[in-house]
Amino acid sequence: MDEFTISQLINPEFYINLQIAGHSIGIYVVLFIVFAETGLFAGFFLPGDSLLFLSGIYSTALMEEVLPIESDFLNVALLATLVALAGILGNSFGYWFGKKSGNYLYNVKDNFIYKKKYLYESKVFFERHGGRAIIFARFLPVVRTFAPIIAGIVHMDIKKFMLYNVISSFLWATTLIFAGHYLQVWLLNDYGIDLKHYIEYIILFLVLVTTLPVILKLVKSKGGKKEVDNVDQA
């Protein structure tokens, strides 16, 4: 086993290929990370979108330890279903935590793991988009961690929440996992390009794509705040 470095914690390939006593535990780690990122407010730093995309590329290896399936489609479909279920459970736990904790999180001081600004940003996002925020949030790092907690805090109707929760979980899981898997199959079969040799570039690209909307939103909000301040000073 290669020597461990702290940078591996943000590398999704590290989790996918993780082994214990010669047995791959990647699938279990992937499911836990999906649950943690959407259900535990401390899980926002974990890889999400890139992890699912790479899981599609490594779908055969991930499922071999659980239930080897000859059908390529069923193999990927089962993996996506398991990930979606983990996401549903994670969001449900986040909702329950938000409902029980109430406004407690707003009084918690910032630390290395928790930043109150993430909570406020997610609240604004949630109020702007309503129930659809649960779906949008799935594809936005950080926001997807806090959206279900906010839904619990504002006591969103549980039936409405679960509807968006199920839809968003399956949409998120199937989109990224199927995209990763069949893009790999297409490029490998038609052009001889193995995406496993370009993992670093894929991760960088996905991080940029998924974080760009958040960055633009922050820049826009700061710009709007400055305009308001200038008006007040005039």
PDB file of C-alpha atoms in Angstrom:
ATOM      1  CA  MET A   1       0.000   0.000   0.000  1.00  0.00           C
ATOM      2  CA  ASP A   2       1.343   3.449  -0.897  1.00  0.00           C
ATOM      3  CA  GLU A   3       2.297   5.827   1.900  1.00  0.00           C
ATOM      4  CA  PHE A   4      -0.705   7.854   3.056  1.00  0.00           C
ATOM      5  CA  THR A   5      -0.757  11.629   2.568  1.00  0.00           C
ATOM      6  CA  ILE A   6      -3.351  14.114   3.815  1.00  0.00           C
ATOM      7  CA  SER A   7      -4.049  15.261   0.241  1.00  0.00           C
ATOM      8  CA  GLN A   8      -5.587  11.838  -0.484  1.00  0.00           C
ATOM      9  CA  LEU A   9      -8.601  12.769   1.651  1.00  0.00           C
ATOM     10  CA  ILE A  10      -9.892  15.053  -1.115  1.00  0.00           C
ATOM     11  CA  ASN A  11      -9.033  12.593  -3.889  1.00  0.00           C
ATOM     12  CA  PRO A  12     -12.117  10.474  -4.755  1.00  0.00           C
ATOM     13  CA  GLU A  13      -9.967   7.798  -6.402  1.00  0.00           C
ATOM     14  CA  PHE A  14      -8.377   7.118  -3.007  1.00  0.00           C
ATOM     15  CA  TYR A  15     -11.747   6.126  -1.512  1.00  0.00           C
ATOM     16  CA  ILE A  16     -12.848   4.089  -4.531  1.00  0.00           C
ATOM     17  CA  ASN A  17      -9.697   1.947  -4.523  1.00  0.00           C
ATOM     18  CA  LEU A  18      -9.456   1.585  -0.744  1.00  0.00           C
ATOM     19  CA  GLN A  19      -8.745  -1.955   0.452  1.00  0.00           C
ATOM     20  CA  ILE A  20      -8.541  -3.752   3.789  1.00  0.00           C
ATOM     21  CA  ALA A  21      -6.867  -7.164   4.055  1.00  0.00           C
ATOM     22  CA  GLY A  22      -6.980  -7.528   0.286  1.00  0.00           C
ATOM     23  CA  HIS A  23     -10.697  -6.818   0.067  1.00  0.00           C
ATOM     24  CA  SER A  24     -12.028  -3.744  -1.668  1.00  0.00           C
ATOM     25  CA  ILE A  25     -14.248  -1.603   0.553  1.00  0.00           C
ATOM     26  CA  GLY A  26     -14.641   1.183  -1.983  1.00  0.00           C
ATOM     27  CA  ILE A  27     -18.390   0.719  -2.442  1.00  0.00           C
ATOM     28  CA  TYR A  28     -19.022   1.003   1.305  1.00  0.00           C
ATOM     29  CA  VAL A  29     -16.829   4.088   1.588  1.00  0.00           C
ATOM     30  CA  VAL A  30     -18.578   5.707  -1.383  1.00  0.00           C
ATOM     31  CA  LEU A  31     -22.012   5.100   0.170  1.00  0.00           C
ATOM     32  CA  PHE A  32     -20.886   6.473   3.525  1.00  0.00           C
ATOM     33  CA  ILE A  33     -19.403   9.602   1.934  1.00  0.00           C
ATOM     34  CA  VAL A  34     -22.641  10.249   0.028  1.00  0.00           C
ATOM     35  CA  PHE A  35     -24.566   9.883   3.288  1.00  0.00           C
ATOM     36  CA  ALA A  36     -22.119  12.064   5.228  1.00  0.00           C
ATOM     37  CA  GLU A  37     -21.946  14.821   2.627  1.00  0.00           C
ATOM     38  CA  THR A  38     -25.722  15.158   2.491  1.00  0.00           C
ATOM     39  CA  GLY A  39     -26.568  14.234   6.082  1.00  0.00           C
ATOM     40  CA  LEU A  40     -23.744  15.475   8.295  1.00  0.00           C
ATOM     41  CA  PHE A  41     -22.935  19.181   8.192  1.00  0.00           C
ATOM     42  CA  ALA A  42     -19.264  18.308   8.679  1.00  0.00           C
ATOM     43  CA  GLY A  43     -19.247  16.366   5.415  1.00  0.00           C
ATOM     44  CA  PHE A  44     -19.236  19.346   3.045  1.00  0.00           C
ATOM     45  CA  PHE A  45     -15.472  19.044   2.420  1.00  0.00           C
ATOM     46  CA  LEU A  46     -15.782  15.487   1.109  1.00  0.00           C
ATOM     47  CA  PRO A  47     -15.709  14.852  -2.668  1.00  0.00           C
ATOM     48  CA  GLY A  48     -19.224  14.508  -4.038  1.00  0.00           C
ATOM     49  CA  ASP A  49     -19.793  15.017  -7.759  1.00  0.00           C
ATOM     50  CA  SER A  50     -16.315  13.859  -8.758  1.00  0.00           C
ATOM     51  CA  LEU A  51     -16.714  10.795  -6.531  1.00  0.00           C
ATOM     52  CA  LEU A  52     -19.909   9.765  -8.311  1.00  0.00           C
ATOM     53  CA  PHE A  53     -18.480  10.380 -11.776  1.00  0.00           C
ATOM     54  CA  LEU A  54     -15.416   8.277 -10.970  1.00  0.00           C
ATOM     55  CA  SER A  55     -17.638   5.621  -9.395  1.00  0.00           C
ATOM     56  CA  GLY A  56     -19.260   5.237 -12.800  1.00  0.00           C
ATOM     57  CA  ILE A  57     -15.841   4.695 -14.355  1.00  0.00           C
ATOM     58  CA  TYR A  58     -14.941   2.121 -11.671  1.00  0.00           C
ATOM     59  CA  SER A  59     -18.460   0.649 -11.412  1.00  0.00           C
ATOM     60  CA  THR A  60     -17.416  -2.936 -12.198  1.00  0.00           C
ATOM     61  CA  ALA A  61     -14.661  -2.956  -9.585  1.00  0.00           C
ATOM     62  CA  LEU A  62     -16.930  -1.341  -6.987  1.00  0.00           C
ATOM     63  CA  MET A  63     -19.777  -3.824  -7.427  1.00  0.00           C
ATOM     64  CA  GLU A  64     -17.608  -6.971  -7.624  1.00  0.00           C
ATOM     65  CA  GLU A  65     -17.230  -7.095  -3.842  1.00  0.00           C
ATOM     66  CA  VAL A  66     -20.990  -6.821  -3.272  1.00  0.00           C
ATOM     67  CA  LEU A  67     -22.887  -8.456  -6.135  1.00  0.00           C
ATOM     68  CA  PRO A  68     -21.092  -9.196  -9.417  1.00  0.00           C
ATOM     69  CA  ILE A  69     -23.493  -8.782 -12.332  1.00  0.00           C
ATOM     70  CA  GLU A  70     -22.715  -9.757 -15.931  1.00  0.00           C
ATOM     71  CA  SER A  71     -25.075  -7.181 -17.413  1.00  0.00           C
ATOM     72  CA  ASP A  72     -23.187  -3.912 -17.776  1.00  0.00           C
ATOM     73  CA  PHE A  73     -26.340  -1.808 -17.588  1.00  0.00           C
ATOM     74  CA  LEU A  74     -27.737  -3.570 -14.506  1.00  0.00           C
ATOM     75  CA  ASN A  75     -24.362  -3.280 -12.807  1.00  0.00           C
ATOM     76  CA  VAL A  76     -24.314   0.505 -13.235  1.00  0.00           C
ATOM     77  CA  ALA A  77     -28.032   0.830 -12.461  1.00  0.00           C
ATOM     78  CA  LEU A  78     -27.645  -1.028  -9.160  1.00  0.00           C
ATOM     79  CA  LEU A  79     -24.681   1.119  -8.180  1.00  0.00           C
ATOM     80  CA  ALA A  80     -26.656   4.283  -8.971  1.00  0.00           C
ATOM     81  CA  THR A  81     -29.614   2.964  -6.965  1.00  0.00           C
ATOM     82  CA  LEU A  82     -27.461   2.245  -3.905  1.00  0.00           C
ATOM     83  CA  VAL A  83     -25.909   5.708  -4.107  1.00  0.00           C
ATOM     84  CA  ALA A  84     -29.349   7.303  -4.500  1.00  0.00           C
ATOM     85  CA  LEU A  85     -30.616   5.456  -1.419  1.00  0.00           C
ATOM     86  CA  ALA A  86     -27.598   6.644   0.561  1.00  0.00           C
ATOM     87  CA  GLY A  87     -28.375  10.193  -0.576  1.00  0.00           C
ATOM     88  CA  ILE A  88     -32.026   9.838   0.472  1.00  0.00           C
ATOM     89  CA  LEU A  89     -31.003   8.626   3.923  1.00  0.00           C
ATOM     90  CA  GLY A  90     -28.441  11.410   4.219  1.00  0.00           C
ATOM     91  CA  ASN A  91     -30.920  14.136   3.340  1.00  0.00           C
ATOM     92  CA  SER A  92     -33.523  12.618   5.659  1.00  0.00           C
ATOM     93  CA  PHE A  93     -31.060  12.646   8.536  1.00  0.00           C
ATOM     94  CA  GLY A  94     -30.117  16.251   7.715  1.00  0.00           C
ATOM     95  CA  TYR A  95     -33.814  17.238   7.748  1.00  0.00           C
ATOM     96  CA  TRP A  96     -34.347  15.512  11.092  1.00  0.00           C
ATOM     97  CA  PHE A  97     -31.257  17.150  12.548  1.00  0.00           C
ATOM     98  CA  GLY A  98     -32.381  20.600  11.373  1.00  0.00           C
ATOM     99  CA  LYS A  99     -35.875  20.110  12.757  1.00  0.00           C
ATOM    100  CA  LYS A 100     -34.589  18.953  16.148  1.00  0.00           C
ATOM    101  CA  SER A 101     -31.754  21.449  16.499  1.00  0.00           C
ATOM    102  CA  GLY A 102     -33.883  24.450  15.492  1.00  0.00           C
ATOM    103  CA  ASN A 103     -31.832  27.621  15.593  1.00  0.00           C
ATOM    104  CA  TYR A 104     -28.996  26.055  17.580  1.00  0.00           C
ATOM    105  CA  LEU A 105     -26.637  26.063  14.581  1.00  0.00           C
ATOM    106  CA  TYR A 106     -26.999  29.827  14.221  1.00  0.00           C
ATOM    107  CA  ASN A 107     -25.473  30.244  17.679  1.00  0.00           C
ATOM    108  CA  VAL A 108     -22.526  27.905  17.117  1.00  0.00           C
ATOM    109  CA  LYS A 109     -19.198  29.693  16.738  1.00  0.00           C
ATOM    110  CA  ASP A 110     -17.175  29.204  13.565  1.00  0.00           C
ATOM    111  CA  ASN A 111     -14.436  26.594  13.669  1.00  0.00           C
ATOM    112  CA  PHE A 112     -12.228  24.632  11.290  1.00  0.00           C
ATOM    113  CA  ILE A 113     -15.108  22.390  10.184  1.00  0.00           C
ATOM    114  CA  TYR A 114     -18.176  24.586  10.594  1.00  0.00           C
ATOM    115  CA  LYS A 115     -18.689  28.042   9.063  1.00  0.00           C
ATOM    116  CA  LYS A 116     -21.905  29.908   9.849  1.00  0.00           C
ATOM    117  CA  LYS A 117     -21.796  31.694   6.487  1.00  0.00           C
ATOM    118  CA  TYR A 118     -22.503  28.366   4.767  1.00  0.00           C
ATOM    119  CA  LEU A 119     -25.741  28.136   6.714  1.00  0.00           C
ATOM    120  CA  TYR A 120     -26.846  31.655   5.759  1.00  0.00           C
ATOM    121  CA  GLU A 121     -25.946  31.121   2.086  1.00  0.00           C
ATOM    122  CA  SER A 122     -27.930  27.894   1.995  1.00  0.00           C
ATOM    123  CA  LYS A 123     -30.901  29.581   3.711  1.00  0.00           C
ATOM    124  CA  VAL A 124     -30.997  32.335   1.070  1.00  0.00           C
ATOM    125  CA  PHE A 125     -30.696  29.733  -1.696  1.00  0.00           C
ATOM    126  CA  PHE A 126     -33.506  27.688  -0.142  1.00  0.00           C
ATOM    127  CA  GLU A 127     -35.846  30.670   0.333  1.00  0.00           C
ATOM    128  CA  ARG A 128     -35.281  31.785  -3.266  1.00  0.00           C
ATOM    129  CA  HIS A 129     -36.018  28.416  -4.891  1.00  0.00           C
ATOM    130  CA  GLY A 130     -38.347  26.770  -2.360  1.00  0.00           C
ATOM    131  CA  GLY A 131     -38.736  22.989  -2.643  1.00  0.00           C
ATOM    132  CA  ARG A 132     -36.781  22.972  -5.900  1.00  0.00           C
ATOM    133  CA  ALA A 133     -33.735  23.976  -3.849  1.00  0.00           C
ATOM    134  CA  ILE A 134     -33.504  20.364  -2.678  1.00  0.00           C
ATOM    135  CA  ILE A 135     -33.034  19.310  -6.316  1.00  0.00           C
ATOM    136  CA  PHE A 136     -30.695  22.177  -7.274  1.00  0.00           C
ATOM    137  CA  ALA A 137     -28.657  21.726  -4.108  1.00  0.00           C
ATOM    138  CA  ARG A 138     -27.716  18.157  -5.037  1.00  0.00           C
ATOM    139  CA  PHE A 139     -25.458  19.508  -7.769  1.00  0.00           C
ATOM    140  CA  LEU A 140     -23.898  22.298  -5.686  1.00  0.00           C
ATOM    141  CA  PRO A 141     -21.050  21.548  -3.230  1.00  0.00           C
ATOM    142  CA  VAL A 142     -21.553  22.845   0.330  1.00  0.00           C
ATOM    143  CA  VAL A 143     -25.152  23.905  -0.411  1.00  0.00           C
ATOM    144  CA  ARG A 144     -26.308  20.290  -0.715  1.00  0.00           C
ATOM    145  CA  THR A 145     -24.990  19.659   2.802  1.00  0.00           C
ATOM    146  CA  PHE A 146     -26.985  22.446   4.411  1.00  0.00           C
ATOM    147  CA  ALA A 147     -30.151  22.504   2.276  1.00  0.00           C
ATOM    148  CA  PRO A 148     -31.879  19.584   4.067  1.00  0.00           C
ATOM    149  CA  ILE A 149     -30.868  21.030   7.440  1.00  0.00           C
ATOM    150  CA  ILE A 150     -32.442  24.366   6.488  1.00  0.00           C
ATOM    151  CA  ALA A 151     -35.560  22.504   5.295  1.00  0.00           C
ATOM    152  CA  GLY A 152     -35.796  20.939   8.738  1.00  0.00           C
ATOM    153  CA  ILE A 153     -35.230  24.232  10.533  1.00  0.00           C
ATOM    154  CA  VAL A 154     -38.046  25.962   8.617  1.00  0.00           C
ATOM    155  CA  HIS A 155     -40.265  22.879   9.089  1.00  0.00           C
ATOM    156  CA  MET A 156     -40.843  22.208   5.418  1.00  0.00           C
ATOM    157  CA  ASP A 157     -43.710  19.763   4.897  1.00  0.00           C
ATOM    158  CA  ILE A 158     -42.178  16.297   5.264  1.00  0.00           C
ATOM    159  CA  LYS A 159     -44.124  14.798   2.349  1.00  0.00           C
ATOM    160  CA  LYS A 160     -43.036  17.583   0.021  1.00  0.00           C
ATOM    161  CA  PHE A 161     -39.474  17.300   1.266  1.00  0.00           C
ATOM    162  CA  MET A 162     -39.329  13.533   0.724  1.00  0.00           C
ATOM    163  CA  LEU A 163     -40.721  13.898  -2.811  1.00  0.00           C
ATOM    164  CA  TYR A 164     -37.936  16.317  -3.784  1.00  0.00           C
ATOM    165  CA  ASN A 165     -35.462  14.256  -1.790  1.00  0.00           C
ATOM    166  CA  VAL A 166     -36.157  11.069  -3.751  1.00  0.00           C
ATOM    167  CA  ILE A 167     -36.247  12.847  -7.122  1.00  0.00           C
ATOM    168  CA  SER A 168     -33.013  14.756  -6.505  1.00  0.00           C
ATOM    169  CA  SER A 169     -31.152  11.722  -5.150  1.00  0.00           C
ATOM    170  CA  PHE A 170     -31.908   9.499  -8.140  1.00  0.00           C
ATOM    171  CA  LEU A 171     -31.343  12.350 -10.604  1.00  0.00           C
ATOM    172  CA  TRP A 172     -27.959  13.185  -9.060  1.00  0.00           C
ATOM    173  CA  ALA A 173     -26.775   9.579  -8.776  1.00  0.00           C
ATOM    174  CA  THR A 174     -27.921   8.343 -12.190  1.00  0.00           C
ATOM    175  CA  THR A 175     -26.732  11.426 -14.084  1.00  0.00           C
ATOM    176  CA  LEU A 176     -23.167  11.397 -12.773  1.00  0.00           C
ATOM    177  CA  ILE A 177     -22.641   7.637 -12.477  1.00  0.00           C
ATOM    178  CA  PHE A 178     -24.091   6.796 -15.892  1.00  0.00           C
ATOM    179  CA  ALA A 179     -22.202   9.729 -17.452  1.00  0.00           C
ATOM    180  CA  GLY A 180     -18.901   8.531 -15.996  1.00  0.00           C
ATOM    181  CA  HIS A 181     -19.432   4.922 -16.976  1.00  0.00           C
ATOM    182  CA  TYR A 182     -20.667   5.331 -20.545  1.00  0.00           C
ATOM    183  CA  LEU A 183     -18.275   8.145 -21.371  1.00  0.00           C
ATOM    184  CA  GLN A 184     -15.479   5.790 -20.355  1.00  0.00           C
ATOM    185  CA  VAL A 185     -16.945   2.958 -22.460  1.00  0.00           C
ATOM    186  CA  TRP A 186     -17.430   5.195 -25.514  1.00  0.00           C
ATOM    187  CA  LEU A 187     -13.969   6.755 -25.435  1.00  0.00           C
ATOM    188  CA  LEU A 188     -12.238   3.446 -24.726  1.00  0.00           C
ATOM    189  CA  ASN A 189     -14.056   1.449 -27.415  1.00  0.00           C
ATOM    190  CA  ASP A 190     -14.082   4.078 -30.161  1.00  0.00           C
ATOM    191  CA  TYR A 191     -10.887   6.000 -29.538  1.00  0.00           C
ATOM    192  CA  GLY A 192      -8.798   3.825 -27.214  1.00  0.00           C
ATOM    193  CA  ILE A 193      -8.807   6.553 -24.549  1.00  0.00           C
ATOM    194  CA  ASP A 194      -8.881   5.258 -20.971  1.00  0.00           C
ATOM    195  CA  LEU A 195     -10.215   7.936 -18.622  1.00  0.00           C
ATOM    196  CA  LYS A 196      -8.486   6.211 -15.718  1.00  0.00           C
ATOM    197  CA  HIS A 197      -5.249   7.721 -17.035  1.00  0.00           C
ATOM    198  CA  TYR A 198      -6.690  11.232 -16.801  1.00  0.00           C
ATOM    199  CA  ILE A 199      -8.288  11.143 -13.356  1.00  0.00           C
ATOM    200  CA  GLU A 200      -6.498  14.289 -12.116  1.00  0.00           C
ATOM    201  CA  TYR A 201      -7.806  16.342 -15.047  1.00  0.00           C
ATOM    202  CA  ILE A 202     -11.325  14.956 -14.616  1.00  0.00           C
ATOM    203  CA  ILE A 203     -11.362  15.860 -10.926  1.00  0.00           C
ATOM    204  CA  LEU A 204     -10.069  19.361 -11.644  1.00  0.00           C
ATOM    205  CA  PHE A 205     -12.665  19.885 -14.381  1.00  0.00           C
ATOM    206  CA  LEU A 206     -15.566  18.674 -12.213  1.00  0.00           C
ATOM    207  CA  VAL A 207     -14.446  20.793  -9.265  1.00  0.00           C
ATOM    208  CA  LEU A 208     -14.343  23.875 -11.490  1.00  0.00           C
ATOM    209  CA  VAL A 209     -17.732  23.143 -13.063  1.00  0.00           C
ATOM    210  CA  THR A 210     -19.499  22.457  -9.760  1.00  0.00           C
ATOM    211  CA  THR A 211     -17.926  25.272  -7.755  1.00  0.00           C
ATOM    212  CA  LEU A 212     -18.117  27.988 -10.418  1.00  0.00           C
ATOM    213  CA  PRO A 213     -21.847  28.698  -9.793  1.00  0.00           C
ATOM    214  CA  VAL A 214     -21.147  29.048  -6.055  1.00  0.00           C
ATOM    215  CA  ILE A 215     -18.199  31.385  -6.682  1.00  0.00           C
ATOM    216  CA  LEU A 216     -20.214  33.530  -9.118  1.00  0.00           C
ATOM    217  CA  LYS A 217     -23.047  33.700  -6.596  1.00  0.00           C
ATOM    218  CA  LEU A 218     -20.684  34.890  -3.866  1.00  0.00           C
ATOM    219  CA  VAL A 219     -19.103  37.498  -6.148  1.00  0.00           C
ATOM    220  CA  LYS A 220     -22.531  38.722  -7.227  1.00  0.00           C
ATOM    221  CA  SER A 221     -23.773  38.944  -3.639  1.00  0.00           C
ATOM    222  CA  LYS A 222     -20.691  40.904  -2.563  1.00  0.00           C
ATOM    223  CA  GLY A 223     -21.122  43.238  -5.522  1.00  0.00           C
ATOM    224  CA  GLY A 224     -24.734  43.814  -4.596  1.00  0.00           C
ATOM    225  CA  LYS A 225     -23.776  44.516  -0.996  1.00  0.00           C
ATOM    226  CA  LYS A 226     -21.235  47.134  -2.080  1.00  0.00           C
ATOM    227  CA  GLU A 227     -23.865  48.863  -4.230  1.00  0.00           C
ATOM    228  CA  VAL A 228     -26.232  49.001  -1.267  1.00  0.00           C
ATOM    229  CA  ASP A 229     -23.503  50.419   0.961  1.00  0.00           C
ATOM    230  CA  ASN A 230     -22.677  53.093  -1.620  1.00  0.00           C
ATOM    231  CA  VAL A 231     -26.355  54.099  -1.832  1.00  0.00           C
ATOM    232  CA  ASP A 232     -26.585  54.334   1.949  1.00  0.00           C
ATOM    233  CA  GLN A 233     -23.489  56.526   2.100  1.00  0.00           C
ATOM    234  CA  ALA A 234     -24.732  58.853  -0.665  1.00  0.00           C
TER     235      ALA A 234
END
